[in-house]
PDB file of C-alpha atoms in Angstrom:
ATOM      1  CA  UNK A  27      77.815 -12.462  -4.023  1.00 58.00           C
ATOM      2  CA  UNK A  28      77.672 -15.001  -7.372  1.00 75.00           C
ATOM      3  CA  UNK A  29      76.803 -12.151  -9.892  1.00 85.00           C
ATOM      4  CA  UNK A  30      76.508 -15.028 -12.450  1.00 84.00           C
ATOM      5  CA  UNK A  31      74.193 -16.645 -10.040  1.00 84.00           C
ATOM      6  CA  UNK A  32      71.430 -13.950  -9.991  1.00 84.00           C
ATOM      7  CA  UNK A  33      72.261 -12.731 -13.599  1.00 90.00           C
ATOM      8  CA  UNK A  34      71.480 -16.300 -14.548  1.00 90.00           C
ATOM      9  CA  UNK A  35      67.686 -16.508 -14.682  1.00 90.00           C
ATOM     10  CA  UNK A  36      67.340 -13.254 -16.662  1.00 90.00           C
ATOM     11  CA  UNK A  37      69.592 -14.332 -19.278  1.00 90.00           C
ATOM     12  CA  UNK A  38      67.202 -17.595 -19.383  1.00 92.00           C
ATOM     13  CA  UNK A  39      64.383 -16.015 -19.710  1.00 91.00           C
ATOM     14  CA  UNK A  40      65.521 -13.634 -22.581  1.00 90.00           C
ATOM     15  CA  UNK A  41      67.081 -16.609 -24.016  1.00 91.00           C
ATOM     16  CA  UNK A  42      63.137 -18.206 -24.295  1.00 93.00           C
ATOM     17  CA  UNK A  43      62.089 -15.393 -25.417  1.00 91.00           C
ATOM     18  CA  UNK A  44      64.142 -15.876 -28.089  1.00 89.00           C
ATOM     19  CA  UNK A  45      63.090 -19.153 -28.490  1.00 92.00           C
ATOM     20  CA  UNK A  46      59.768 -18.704 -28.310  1.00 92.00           C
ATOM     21  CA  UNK A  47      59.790 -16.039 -30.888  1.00 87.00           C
ATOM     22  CA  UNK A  48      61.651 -17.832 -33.278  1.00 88.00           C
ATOM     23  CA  UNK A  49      60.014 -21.202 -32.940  1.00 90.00           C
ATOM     24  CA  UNK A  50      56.312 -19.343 -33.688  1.00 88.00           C
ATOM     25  CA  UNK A  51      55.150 -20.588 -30.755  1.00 91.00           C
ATOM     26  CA  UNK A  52      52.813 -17.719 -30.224  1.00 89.00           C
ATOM     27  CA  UNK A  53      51.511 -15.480 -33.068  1.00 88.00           C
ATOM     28  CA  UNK A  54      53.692 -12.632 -33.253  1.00 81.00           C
ATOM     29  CA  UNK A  55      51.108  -9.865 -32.720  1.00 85.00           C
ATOM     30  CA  UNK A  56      50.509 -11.600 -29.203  1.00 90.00           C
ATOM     31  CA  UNK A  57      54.060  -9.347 -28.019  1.00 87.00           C
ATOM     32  CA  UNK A  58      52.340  -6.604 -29.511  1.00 84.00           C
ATOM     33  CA  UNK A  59      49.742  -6.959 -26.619  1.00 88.00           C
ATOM     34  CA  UNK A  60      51.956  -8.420 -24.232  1.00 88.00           C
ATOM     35  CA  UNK A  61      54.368  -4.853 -24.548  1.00 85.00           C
ATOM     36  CA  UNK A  62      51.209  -2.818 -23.710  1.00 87.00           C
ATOM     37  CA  UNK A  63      50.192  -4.934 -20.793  1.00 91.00           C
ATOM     38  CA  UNK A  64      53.440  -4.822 -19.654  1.00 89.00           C
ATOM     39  CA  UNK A  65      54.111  -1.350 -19.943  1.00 86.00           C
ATOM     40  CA  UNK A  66      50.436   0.244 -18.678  1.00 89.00           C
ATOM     41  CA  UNK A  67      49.800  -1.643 -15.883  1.00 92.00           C
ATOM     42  CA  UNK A  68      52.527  -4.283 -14.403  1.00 92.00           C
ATOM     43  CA  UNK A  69      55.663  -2.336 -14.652  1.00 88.00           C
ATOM     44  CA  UNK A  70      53.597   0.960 -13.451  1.00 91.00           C
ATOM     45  CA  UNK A  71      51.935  -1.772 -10.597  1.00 93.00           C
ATOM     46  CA  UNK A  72      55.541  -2.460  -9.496  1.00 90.00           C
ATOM     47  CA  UNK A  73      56.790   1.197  -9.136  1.00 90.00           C
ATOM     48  CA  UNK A  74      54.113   2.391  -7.010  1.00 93.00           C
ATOM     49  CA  UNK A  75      54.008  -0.523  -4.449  1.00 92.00           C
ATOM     50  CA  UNK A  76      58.020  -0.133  -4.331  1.00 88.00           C
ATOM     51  CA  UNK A  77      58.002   3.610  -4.016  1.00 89.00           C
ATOM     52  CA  UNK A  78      54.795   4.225  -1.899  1.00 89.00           C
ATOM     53  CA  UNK A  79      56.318   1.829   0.788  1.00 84.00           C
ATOM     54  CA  UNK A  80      60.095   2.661  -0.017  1.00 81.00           C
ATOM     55  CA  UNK A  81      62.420   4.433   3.174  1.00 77.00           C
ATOM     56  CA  UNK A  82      63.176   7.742   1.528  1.00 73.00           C
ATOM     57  CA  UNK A  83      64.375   9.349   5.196  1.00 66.00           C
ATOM     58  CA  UNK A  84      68.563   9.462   6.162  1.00 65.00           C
ATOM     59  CA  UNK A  85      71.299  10.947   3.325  1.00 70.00           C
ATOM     60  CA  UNK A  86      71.243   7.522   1.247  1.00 79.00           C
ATOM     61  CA  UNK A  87      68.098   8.774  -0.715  1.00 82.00           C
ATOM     62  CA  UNK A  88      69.536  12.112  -1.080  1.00 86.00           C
ATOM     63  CA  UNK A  89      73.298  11.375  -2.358  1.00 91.00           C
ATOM     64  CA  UNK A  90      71.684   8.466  -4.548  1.00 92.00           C
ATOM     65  CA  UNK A  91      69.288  11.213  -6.254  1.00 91.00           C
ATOM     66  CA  UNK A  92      72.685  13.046  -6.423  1.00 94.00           C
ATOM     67  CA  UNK A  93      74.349   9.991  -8.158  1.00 96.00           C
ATOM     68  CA  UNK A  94      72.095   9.992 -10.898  1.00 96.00           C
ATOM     69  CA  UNK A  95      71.904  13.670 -11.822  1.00 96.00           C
ATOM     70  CA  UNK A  96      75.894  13.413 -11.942  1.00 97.00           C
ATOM     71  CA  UNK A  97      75.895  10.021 -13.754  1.00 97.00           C
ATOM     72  CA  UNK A  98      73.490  11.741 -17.088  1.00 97.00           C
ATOM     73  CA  UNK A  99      75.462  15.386 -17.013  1.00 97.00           C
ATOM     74  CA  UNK A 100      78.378  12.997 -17.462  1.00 98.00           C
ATOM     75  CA  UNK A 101      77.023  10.536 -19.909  1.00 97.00           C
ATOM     76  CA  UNK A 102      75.493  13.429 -21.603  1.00 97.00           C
ATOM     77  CA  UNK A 103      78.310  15.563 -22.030  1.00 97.00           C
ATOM     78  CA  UNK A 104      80.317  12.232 -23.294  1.00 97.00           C
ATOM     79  CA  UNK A 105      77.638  11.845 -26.409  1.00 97.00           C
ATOM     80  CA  UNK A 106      77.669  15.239 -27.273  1.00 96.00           C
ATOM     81  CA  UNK A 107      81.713  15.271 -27.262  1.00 96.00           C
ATOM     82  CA  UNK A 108      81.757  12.518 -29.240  1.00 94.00           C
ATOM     83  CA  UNK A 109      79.218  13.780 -32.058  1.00 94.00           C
ATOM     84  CA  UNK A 110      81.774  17.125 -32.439  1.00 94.00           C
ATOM     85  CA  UNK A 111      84.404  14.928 -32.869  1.00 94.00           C
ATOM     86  CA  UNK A 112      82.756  12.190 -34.931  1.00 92.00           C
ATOM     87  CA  UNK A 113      79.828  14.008 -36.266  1.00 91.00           C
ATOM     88  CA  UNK A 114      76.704  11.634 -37.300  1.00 91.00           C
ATOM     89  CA  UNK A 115      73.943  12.704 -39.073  1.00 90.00           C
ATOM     90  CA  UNK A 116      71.346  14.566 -36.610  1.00 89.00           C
ATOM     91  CA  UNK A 117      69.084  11.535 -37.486  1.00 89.00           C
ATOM     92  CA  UNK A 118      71.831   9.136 -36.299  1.00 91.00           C
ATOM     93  CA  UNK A 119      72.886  10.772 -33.252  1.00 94.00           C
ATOM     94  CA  UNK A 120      69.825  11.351 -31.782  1.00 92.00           C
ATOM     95  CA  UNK A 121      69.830   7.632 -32.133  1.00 92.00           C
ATOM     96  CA  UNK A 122      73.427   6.959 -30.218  1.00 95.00           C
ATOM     97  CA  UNK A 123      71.954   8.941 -27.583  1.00 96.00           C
ATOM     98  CA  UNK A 124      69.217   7.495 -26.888  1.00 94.00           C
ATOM     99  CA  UNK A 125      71.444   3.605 -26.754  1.00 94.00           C
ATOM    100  CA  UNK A 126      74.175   5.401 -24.772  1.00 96.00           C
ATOM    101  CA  UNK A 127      71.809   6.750 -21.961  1.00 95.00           C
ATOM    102  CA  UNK A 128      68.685   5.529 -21.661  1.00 94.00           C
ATOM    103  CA  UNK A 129      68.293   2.029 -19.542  1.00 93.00           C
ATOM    104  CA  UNK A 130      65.850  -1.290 -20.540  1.00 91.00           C
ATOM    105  CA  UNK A 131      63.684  -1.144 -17.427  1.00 88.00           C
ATOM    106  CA  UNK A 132      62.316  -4.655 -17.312  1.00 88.00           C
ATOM    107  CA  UNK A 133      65.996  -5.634 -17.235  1.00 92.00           C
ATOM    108  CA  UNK A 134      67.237  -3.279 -14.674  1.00 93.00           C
ATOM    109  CA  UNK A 135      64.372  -4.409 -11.927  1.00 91.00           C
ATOM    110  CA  UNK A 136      64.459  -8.196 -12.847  1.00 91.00           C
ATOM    111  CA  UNK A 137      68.746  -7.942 -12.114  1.00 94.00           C
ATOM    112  CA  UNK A 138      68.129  -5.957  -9.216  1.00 93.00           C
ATOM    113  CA  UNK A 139      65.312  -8.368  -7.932  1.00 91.00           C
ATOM    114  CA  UNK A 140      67.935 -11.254  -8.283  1.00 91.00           C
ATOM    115  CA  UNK A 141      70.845  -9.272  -7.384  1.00 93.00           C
ATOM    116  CA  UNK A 142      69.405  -8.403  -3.578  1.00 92.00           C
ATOM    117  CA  UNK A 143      66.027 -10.080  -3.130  1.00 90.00           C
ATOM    118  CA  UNK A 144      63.836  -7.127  -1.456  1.00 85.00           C
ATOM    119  CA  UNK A 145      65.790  -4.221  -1.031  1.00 89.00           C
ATOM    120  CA  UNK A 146      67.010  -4.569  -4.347  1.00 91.00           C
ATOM    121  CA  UNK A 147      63.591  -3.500  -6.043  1.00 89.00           C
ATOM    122  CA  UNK A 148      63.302  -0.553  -3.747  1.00 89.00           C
ATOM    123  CA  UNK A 149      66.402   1.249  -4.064  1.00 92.00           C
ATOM    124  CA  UNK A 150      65.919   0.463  -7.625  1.00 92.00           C
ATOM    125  CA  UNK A 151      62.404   2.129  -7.778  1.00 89.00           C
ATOM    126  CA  UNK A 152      63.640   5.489  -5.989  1.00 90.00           C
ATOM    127  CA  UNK A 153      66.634   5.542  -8.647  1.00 93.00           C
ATOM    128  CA  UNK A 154      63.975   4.973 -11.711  1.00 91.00           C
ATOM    129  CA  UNK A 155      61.626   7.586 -10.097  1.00 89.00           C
ATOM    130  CA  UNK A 156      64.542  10.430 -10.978  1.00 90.00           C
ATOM    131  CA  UNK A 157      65.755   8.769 -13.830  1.00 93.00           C
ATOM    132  CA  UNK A 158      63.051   8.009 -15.886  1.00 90.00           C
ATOM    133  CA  UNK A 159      61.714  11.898 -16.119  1.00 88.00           C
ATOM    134  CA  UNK A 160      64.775  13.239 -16.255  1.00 91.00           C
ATOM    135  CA  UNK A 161      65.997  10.642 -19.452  1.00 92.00           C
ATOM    136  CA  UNK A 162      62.796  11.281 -21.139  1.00 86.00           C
ATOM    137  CA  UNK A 163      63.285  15.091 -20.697  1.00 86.00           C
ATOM    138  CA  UNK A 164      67.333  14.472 -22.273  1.00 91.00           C
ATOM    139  CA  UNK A 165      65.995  12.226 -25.007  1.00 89.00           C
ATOM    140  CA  UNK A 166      63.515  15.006 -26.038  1.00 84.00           C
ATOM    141  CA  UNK A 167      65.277  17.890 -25.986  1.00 86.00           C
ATOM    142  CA  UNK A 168      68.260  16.251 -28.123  1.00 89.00           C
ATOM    143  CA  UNK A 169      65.426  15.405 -30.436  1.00 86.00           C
ATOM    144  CA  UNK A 170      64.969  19.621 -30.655  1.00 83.00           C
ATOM    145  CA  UNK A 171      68.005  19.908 -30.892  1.00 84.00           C
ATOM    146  CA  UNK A 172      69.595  17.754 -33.850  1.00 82.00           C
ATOM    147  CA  UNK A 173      66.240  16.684 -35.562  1.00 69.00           C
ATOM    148  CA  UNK A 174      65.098  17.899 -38.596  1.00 64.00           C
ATOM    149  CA  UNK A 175      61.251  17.904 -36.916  1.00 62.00           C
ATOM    150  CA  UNK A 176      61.997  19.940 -33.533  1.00 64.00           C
ATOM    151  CA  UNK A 177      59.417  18.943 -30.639  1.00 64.00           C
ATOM    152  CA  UNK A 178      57.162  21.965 -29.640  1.00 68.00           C
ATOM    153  CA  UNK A 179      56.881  22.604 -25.613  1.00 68.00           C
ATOM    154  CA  UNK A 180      53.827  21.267 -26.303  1.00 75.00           C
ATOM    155  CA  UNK A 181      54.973  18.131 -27.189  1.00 70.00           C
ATOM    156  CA  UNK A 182      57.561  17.865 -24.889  1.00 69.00           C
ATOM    157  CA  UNK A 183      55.460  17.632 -21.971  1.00 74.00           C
ATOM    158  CA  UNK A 184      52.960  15.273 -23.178  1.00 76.00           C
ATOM    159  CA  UNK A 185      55.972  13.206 -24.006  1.00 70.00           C
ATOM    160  CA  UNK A 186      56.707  13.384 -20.287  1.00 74.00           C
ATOM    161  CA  UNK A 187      53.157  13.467 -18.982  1.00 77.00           C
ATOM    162  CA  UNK A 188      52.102  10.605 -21.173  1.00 79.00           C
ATOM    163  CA  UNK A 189      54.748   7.995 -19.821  1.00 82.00           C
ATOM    164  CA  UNK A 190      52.738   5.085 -17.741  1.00 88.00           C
ATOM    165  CA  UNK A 191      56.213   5.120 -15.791  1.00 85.00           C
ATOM    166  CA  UNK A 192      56.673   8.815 -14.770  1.00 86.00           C
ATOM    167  CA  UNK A 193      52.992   8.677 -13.754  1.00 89.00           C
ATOM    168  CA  UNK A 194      53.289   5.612 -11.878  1.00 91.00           C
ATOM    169  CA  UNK A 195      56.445   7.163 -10.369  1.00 89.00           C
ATOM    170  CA  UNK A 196      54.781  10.434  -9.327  1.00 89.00           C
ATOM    171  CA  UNK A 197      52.115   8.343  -8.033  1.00 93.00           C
ATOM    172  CA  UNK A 198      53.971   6.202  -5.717  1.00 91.00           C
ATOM    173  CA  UNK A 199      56.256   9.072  -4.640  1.00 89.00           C
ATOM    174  CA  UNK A 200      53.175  10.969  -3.692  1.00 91.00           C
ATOM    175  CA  UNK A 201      51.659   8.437  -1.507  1.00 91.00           C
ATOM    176  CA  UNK A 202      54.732   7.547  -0.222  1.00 88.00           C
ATOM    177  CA  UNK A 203      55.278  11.549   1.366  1.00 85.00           C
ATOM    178  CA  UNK A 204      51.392  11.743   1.634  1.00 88.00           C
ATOM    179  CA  UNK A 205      52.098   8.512   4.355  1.00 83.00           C
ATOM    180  CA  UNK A 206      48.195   7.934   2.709  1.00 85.00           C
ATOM    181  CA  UNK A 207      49.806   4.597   1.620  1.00 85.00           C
ATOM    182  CA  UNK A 208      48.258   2.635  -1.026  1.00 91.00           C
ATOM    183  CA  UNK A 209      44.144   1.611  -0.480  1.00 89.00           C
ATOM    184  CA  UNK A 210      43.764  -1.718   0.856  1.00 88.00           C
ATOM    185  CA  UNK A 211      41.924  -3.050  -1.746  1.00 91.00           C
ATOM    186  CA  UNK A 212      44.476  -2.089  -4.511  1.00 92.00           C
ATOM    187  CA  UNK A 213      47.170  -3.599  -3.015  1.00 92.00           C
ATOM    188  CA  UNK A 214      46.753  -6.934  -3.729  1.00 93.00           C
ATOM    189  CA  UNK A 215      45.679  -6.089  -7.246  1.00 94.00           C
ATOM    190  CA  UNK A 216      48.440  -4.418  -7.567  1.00 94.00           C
ATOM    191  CA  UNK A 217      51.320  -6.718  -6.169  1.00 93.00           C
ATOM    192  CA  UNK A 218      49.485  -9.433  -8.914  1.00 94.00           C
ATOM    193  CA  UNK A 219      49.957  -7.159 -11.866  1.00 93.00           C
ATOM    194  CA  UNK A 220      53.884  -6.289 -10.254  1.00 91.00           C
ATOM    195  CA  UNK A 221      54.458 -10.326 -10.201  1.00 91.00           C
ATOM    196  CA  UNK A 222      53.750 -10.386 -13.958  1.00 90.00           C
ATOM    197  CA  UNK A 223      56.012  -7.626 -15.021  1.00 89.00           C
ATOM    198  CA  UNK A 224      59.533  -9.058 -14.504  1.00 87.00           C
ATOM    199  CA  UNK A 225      59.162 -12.620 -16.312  1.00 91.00           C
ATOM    200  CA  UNK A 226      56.662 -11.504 -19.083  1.00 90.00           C
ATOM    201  CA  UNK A 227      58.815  -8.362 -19.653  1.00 89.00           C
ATOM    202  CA  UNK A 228      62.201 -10.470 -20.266  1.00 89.00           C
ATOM    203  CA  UNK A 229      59.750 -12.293 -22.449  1.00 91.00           C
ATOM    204  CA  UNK A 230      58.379  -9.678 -24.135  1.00 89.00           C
ATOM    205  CA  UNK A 231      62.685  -8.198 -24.701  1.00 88.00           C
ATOM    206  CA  UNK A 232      64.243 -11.490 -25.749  1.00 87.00           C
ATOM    207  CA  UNK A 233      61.742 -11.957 -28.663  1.00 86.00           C
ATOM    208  CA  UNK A 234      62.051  -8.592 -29.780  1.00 81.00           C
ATOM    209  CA  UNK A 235      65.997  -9.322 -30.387  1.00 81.00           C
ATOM    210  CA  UNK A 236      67.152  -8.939 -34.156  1.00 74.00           C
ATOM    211  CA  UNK A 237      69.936 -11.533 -34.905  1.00 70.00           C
ATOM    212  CA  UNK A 238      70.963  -9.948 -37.738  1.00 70.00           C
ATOM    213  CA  UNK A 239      71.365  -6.647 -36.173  1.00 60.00           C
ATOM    214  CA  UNK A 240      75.174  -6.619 -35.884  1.00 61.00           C
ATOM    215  CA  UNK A 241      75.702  -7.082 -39.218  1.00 63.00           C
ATOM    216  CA  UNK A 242      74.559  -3.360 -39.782  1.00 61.00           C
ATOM    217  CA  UNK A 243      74.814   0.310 -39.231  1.00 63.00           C
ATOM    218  CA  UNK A 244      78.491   0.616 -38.832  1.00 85.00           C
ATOM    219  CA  UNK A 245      79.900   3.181 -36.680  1.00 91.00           C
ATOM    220  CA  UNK A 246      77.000   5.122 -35.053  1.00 92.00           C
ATOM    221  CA  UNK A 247      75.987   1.356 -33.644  1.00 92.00           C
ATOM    222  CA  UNK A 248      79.529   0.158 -32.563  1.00 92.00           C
ATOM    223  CA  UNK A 249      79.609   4.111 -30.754  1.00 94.00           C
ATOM    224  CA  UNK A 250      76.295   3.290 -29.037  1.00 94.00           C
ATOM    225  CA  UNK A 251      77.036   0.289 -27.649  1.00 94.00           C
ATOM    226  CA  UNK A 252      80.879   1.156 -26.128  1.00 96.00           C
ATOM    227  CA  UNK A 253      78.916   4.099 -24.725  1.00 96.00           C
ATOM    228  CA  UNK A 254      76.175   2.300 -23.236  1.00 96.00           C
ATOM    229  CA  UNK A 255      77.939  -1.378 -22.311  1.00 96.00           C
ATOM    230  CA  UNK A 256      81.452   0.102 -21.544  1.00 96.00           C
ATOM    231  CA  UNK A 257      81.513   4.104 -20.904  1.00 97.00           C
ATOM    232  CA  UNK A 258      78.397   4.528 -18.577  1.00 97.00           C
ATOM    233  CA  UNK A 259      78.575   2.041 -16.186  1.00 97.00           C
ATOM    234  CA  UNK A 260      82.670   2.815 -15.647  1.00 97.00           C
ATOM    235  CA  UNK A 261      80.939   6.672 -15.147  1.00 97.00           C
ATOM    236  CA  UNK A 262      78.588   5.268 -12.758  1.00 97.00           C
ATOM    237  CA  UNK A 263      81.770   3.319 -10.497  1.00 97.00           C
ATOM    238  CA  UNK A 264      82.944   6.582 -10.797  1.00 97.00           C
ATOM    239  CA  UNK A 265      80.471   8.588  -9.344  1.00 97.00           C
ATOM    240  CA  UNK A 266      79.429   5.489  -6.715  1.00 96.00           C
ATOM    241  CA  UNK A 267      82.676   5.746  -5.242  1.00 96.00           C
ATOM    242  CA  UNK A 268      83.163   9.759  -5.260  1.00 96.00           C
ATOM    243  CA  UNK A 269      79.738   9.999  -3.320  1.00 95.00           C
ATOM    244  CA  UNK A 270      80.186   6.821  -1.415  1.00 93.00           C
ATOM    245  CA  UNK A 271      77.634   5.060  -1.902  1.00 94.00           C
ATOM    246  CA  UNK A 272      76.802   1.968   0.240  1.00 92.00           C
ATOM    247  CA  UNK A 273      77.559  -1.571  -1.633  1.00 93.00           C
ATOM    248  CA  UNK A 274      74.454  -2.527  -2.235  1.00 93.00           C
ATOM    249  CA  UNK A 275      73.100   0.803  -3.357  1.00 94.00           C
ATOM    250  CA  UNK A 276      76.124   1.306  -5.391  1.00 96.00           C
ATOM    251  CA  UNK A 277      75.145  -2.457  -7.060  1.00 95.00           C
ATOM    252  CA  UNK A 278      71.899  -1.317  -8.176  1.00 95.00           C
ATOM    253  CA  UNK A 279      73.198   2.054  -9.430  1.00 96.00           C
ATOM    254  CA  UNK A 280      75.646   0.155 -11.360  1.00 97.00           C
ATOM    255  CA  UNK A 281      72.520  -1.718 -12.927  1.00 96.00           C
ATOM    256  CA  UNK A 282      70.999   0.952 -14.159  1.00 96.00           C
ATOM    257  CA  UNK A 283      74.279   1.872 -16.063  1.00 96.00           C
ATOM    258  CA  UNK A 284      74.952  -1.263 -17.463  1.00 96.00           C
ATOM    259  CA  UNK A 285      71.958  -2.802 -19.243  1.00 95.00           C
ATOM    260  CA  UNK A 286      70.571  -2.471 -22.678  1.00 94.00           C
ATOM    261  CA  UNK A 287      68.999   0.711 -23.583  1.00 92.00           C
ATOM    262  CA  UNK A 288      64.923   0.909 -24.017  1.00 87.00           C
ATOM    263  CA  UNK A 289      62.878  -0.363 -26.242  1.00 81.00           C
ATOM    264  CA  UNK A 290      60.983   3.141 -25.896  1.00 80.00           C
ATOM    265  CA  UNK A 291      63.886   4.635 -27.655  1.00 85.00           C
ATOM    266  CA  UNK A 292      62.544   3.094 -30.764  1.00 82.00           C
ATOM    267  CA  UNK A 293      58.843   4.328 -30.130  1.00 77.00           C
ATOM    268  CA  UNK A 294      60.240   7.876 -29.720  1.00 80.00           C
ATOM    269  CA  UNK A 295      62.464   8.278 -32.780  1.00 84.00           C
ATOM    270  CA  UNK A 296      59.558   6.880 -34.806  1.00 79.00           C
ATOM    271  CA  UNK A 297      57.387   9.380 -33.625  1.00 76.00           C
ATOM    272  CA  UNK A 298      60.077  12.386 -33.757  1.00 77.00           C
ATOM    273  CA  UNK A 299      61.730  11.273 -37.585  1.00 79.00           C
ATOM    274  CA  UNK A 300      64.838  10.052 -35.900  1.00 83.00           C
ATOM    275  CA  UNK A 301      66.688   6.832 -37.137  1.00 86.00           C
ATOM    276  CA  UNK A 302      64.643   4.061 -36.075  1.00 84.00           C
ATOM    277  CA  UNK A 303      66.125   1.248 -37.243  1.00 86.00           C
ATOM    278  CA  UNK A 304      69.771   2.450 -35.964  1.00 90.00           C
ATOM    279  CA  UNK A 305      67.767   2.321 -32.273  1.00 88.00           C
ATOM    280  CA  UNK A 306      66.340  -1.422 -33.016  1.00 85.00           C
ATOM    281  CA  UNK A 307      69.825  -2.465 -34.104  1.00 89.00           C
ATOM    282  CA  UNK A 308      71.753  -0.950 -31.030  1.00 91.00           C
ATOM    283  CA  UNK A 309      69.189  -2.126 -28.894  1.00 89.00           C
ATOM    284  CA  UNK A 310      68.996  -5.971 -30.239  1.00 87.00           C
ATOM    285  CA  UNK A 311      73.152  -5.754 -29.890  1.00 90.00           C
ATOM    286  CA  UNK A 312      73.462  -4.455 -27.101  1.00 92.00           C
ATOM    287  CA  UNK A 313      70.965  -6.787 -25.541  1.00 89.00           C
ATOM    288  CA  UNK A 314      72.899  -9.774 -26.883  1.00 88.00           C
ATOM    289  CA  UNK A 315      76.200  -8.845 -25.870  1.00 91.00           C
ATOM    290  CA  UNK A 316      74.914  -7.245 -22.044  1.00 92.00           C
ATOM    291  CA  UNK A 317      75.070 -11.504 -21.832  1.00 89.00           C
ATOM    292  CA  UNK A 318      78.848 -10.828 -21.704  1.00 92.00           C
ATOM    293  CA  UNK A 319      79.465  -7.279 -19.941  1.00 95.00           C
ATOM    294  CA  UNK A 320      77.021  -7.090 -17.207  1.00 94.00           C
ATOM    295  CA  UNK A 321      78.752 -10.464 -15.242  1.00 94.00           C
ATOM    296  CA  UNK A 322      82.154  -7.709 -15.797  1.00 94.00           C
ATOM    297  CA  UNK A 323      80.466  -4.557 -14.657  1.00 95.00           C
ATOM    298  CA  UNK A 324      78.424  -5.833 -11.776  1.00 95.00           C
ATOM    299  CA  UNK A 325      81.608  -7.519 -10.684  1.00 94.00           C
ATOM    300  CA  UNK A 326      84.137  -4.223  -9.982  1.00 93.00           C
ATOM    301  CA  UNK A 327      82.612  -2.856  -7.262  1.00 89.00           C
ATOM    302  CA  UNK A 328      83.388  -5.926  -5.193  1.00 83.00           C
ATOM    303  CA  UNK A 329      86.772  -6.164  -6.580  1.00 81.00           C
ATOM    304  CA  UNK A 330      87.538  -2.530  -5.530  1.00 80.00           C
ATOM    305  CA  UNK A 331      85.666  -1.914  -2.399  1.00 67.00           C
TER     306      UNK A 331
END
């Protein structure tokens, strides 16, 4: 498989985003709009076509599930050994965290459409459907843990609850086991909106990239990109090849371990008094240099296996 190949058209279209941004070719509150499109309806219209018709019967869907609960107990416990040893301000670590373990999802499912046209987006929507929760969940509770405003339960959950993407993941997941299926009228509907989300979300990520970012926040930055471009995705070859995954699924799971962190980690350390800008600088660097890690990363599991 040419992993430059399929990585190719993602890095083009962040690249025009880029452009576009820069060049004013669009006013820049249009991204503004474009993010919430993006992130209410197409990438939630994606997830439940891909997990309402997705296979989840043999041991695949089982060990994968398996994979990723392994993958953030080892990711996690990685962070948290590195802020005893290095130890950031609560502000700033929450901040690492968040870029060391939480995954850009309009990168993940473009690569993963590229990287295995089909089956790629499905075993990628059953990984996201544990993932996503179970990162939010993390992301909050480090928040009660190191910040100076500690999340009620209260807030917790409507964190959780109020994510477009856990809801669209519960949704397809529960027509998927219901075998109701999804209503033949909202299918089409629904495969339009999923059409938009990969191109106009690589859009939406590559104008959002700070140039200047790597020109700031010293060590907490430099720590959350190693953790997020280098340590997880050798944690997730790790835990592919202990379980045994198959190639392919053990591709995509090395997607999800590899790419830029969220954008939503911004959102939430705005909203919880974390560092915000450390979060938009470790995202806009690790996005840029991805362009350089993901060809290595998505390239060792066909060197070793």
């Amino acid at each position: 498989m040419d992993i430059f190949a399929a990585l190719w058209p993602v890095f083009a279209l962040l690249f025009l985003g880029v452009l576009i941004n820069r060049a004013k070719f669009v006013d820049h509150s249009f991204w503004n709009g474009a993010e919430k499109i993006i992130y209410y309806l197409c990438f939630p219209a994606l997830l439940v076509t891909r997990l309402a018709a997705a296979d989840f019967n043999g041991n695949e869907s089982l060990v994968l599930i398996e994979a990723v609960l392994v993958l953030l107990a080892l990711g996690s416990l990685f962070l948290l050994g590195l802020q005893r040893v290095l130890k950031f301000r609560a502000a700033s670590f929450t901040s690492v965290y968040q870029g060391g373990l939480r995954f850009n999802t309009y990168i993940t499912l473009a690569i993963a459409a590229s990287l295995i046209p089909g089956e790629g987006l499905v075993i990628a929507a059953i990984i996201a459907s544990v993932m996503i929760p179970l990162l939010n969940l993390l992301c909050v509770l480090v928040f009660a843990i190191y910040s100076d405003k500690r999340p009620s339960v209260l807030t917790v959950l409507k964190q959780i609850l109020s994510n477009p993407l856990i809801v669209a993941c519960l949704l397809g997941l529960a027509l998927n086991l219901s075998s109701l299926g999804i209503p033949s009228l909202a299918s089409p509907v629904l495969e339009l909106l999923a059409q938009v989300a990969l191109p106009l979300g690589l859009l939406a990520v590559g104008a959002g990239i700070n140039l200047k970012a790597m020109r700031s926040s010293g060590l907490p930055l430099m720590m959350g990109v190693v953790a997020r471009l280098i340590v997880m995705p050798l944690l997730a070859l790790a835990v592919g090849l202990m379980l045994q995954l198959s190639p392919n699924t053990l591709l995509i799971f090395m997607v999800f371990a590899s790419v830029p962190t969220a954008s939503a980690a911004y959102i939430l350390a705005k909203q919880l008094n974390g560092d915000a800008p450390l979060v938009a600088n470790i995202l806009s660097t690790q996005t840029l240099l991805s362009m350089l890690t993901l060809p290595v990363a998505l390239s060792l599991p066909g060197l070793i296996l």
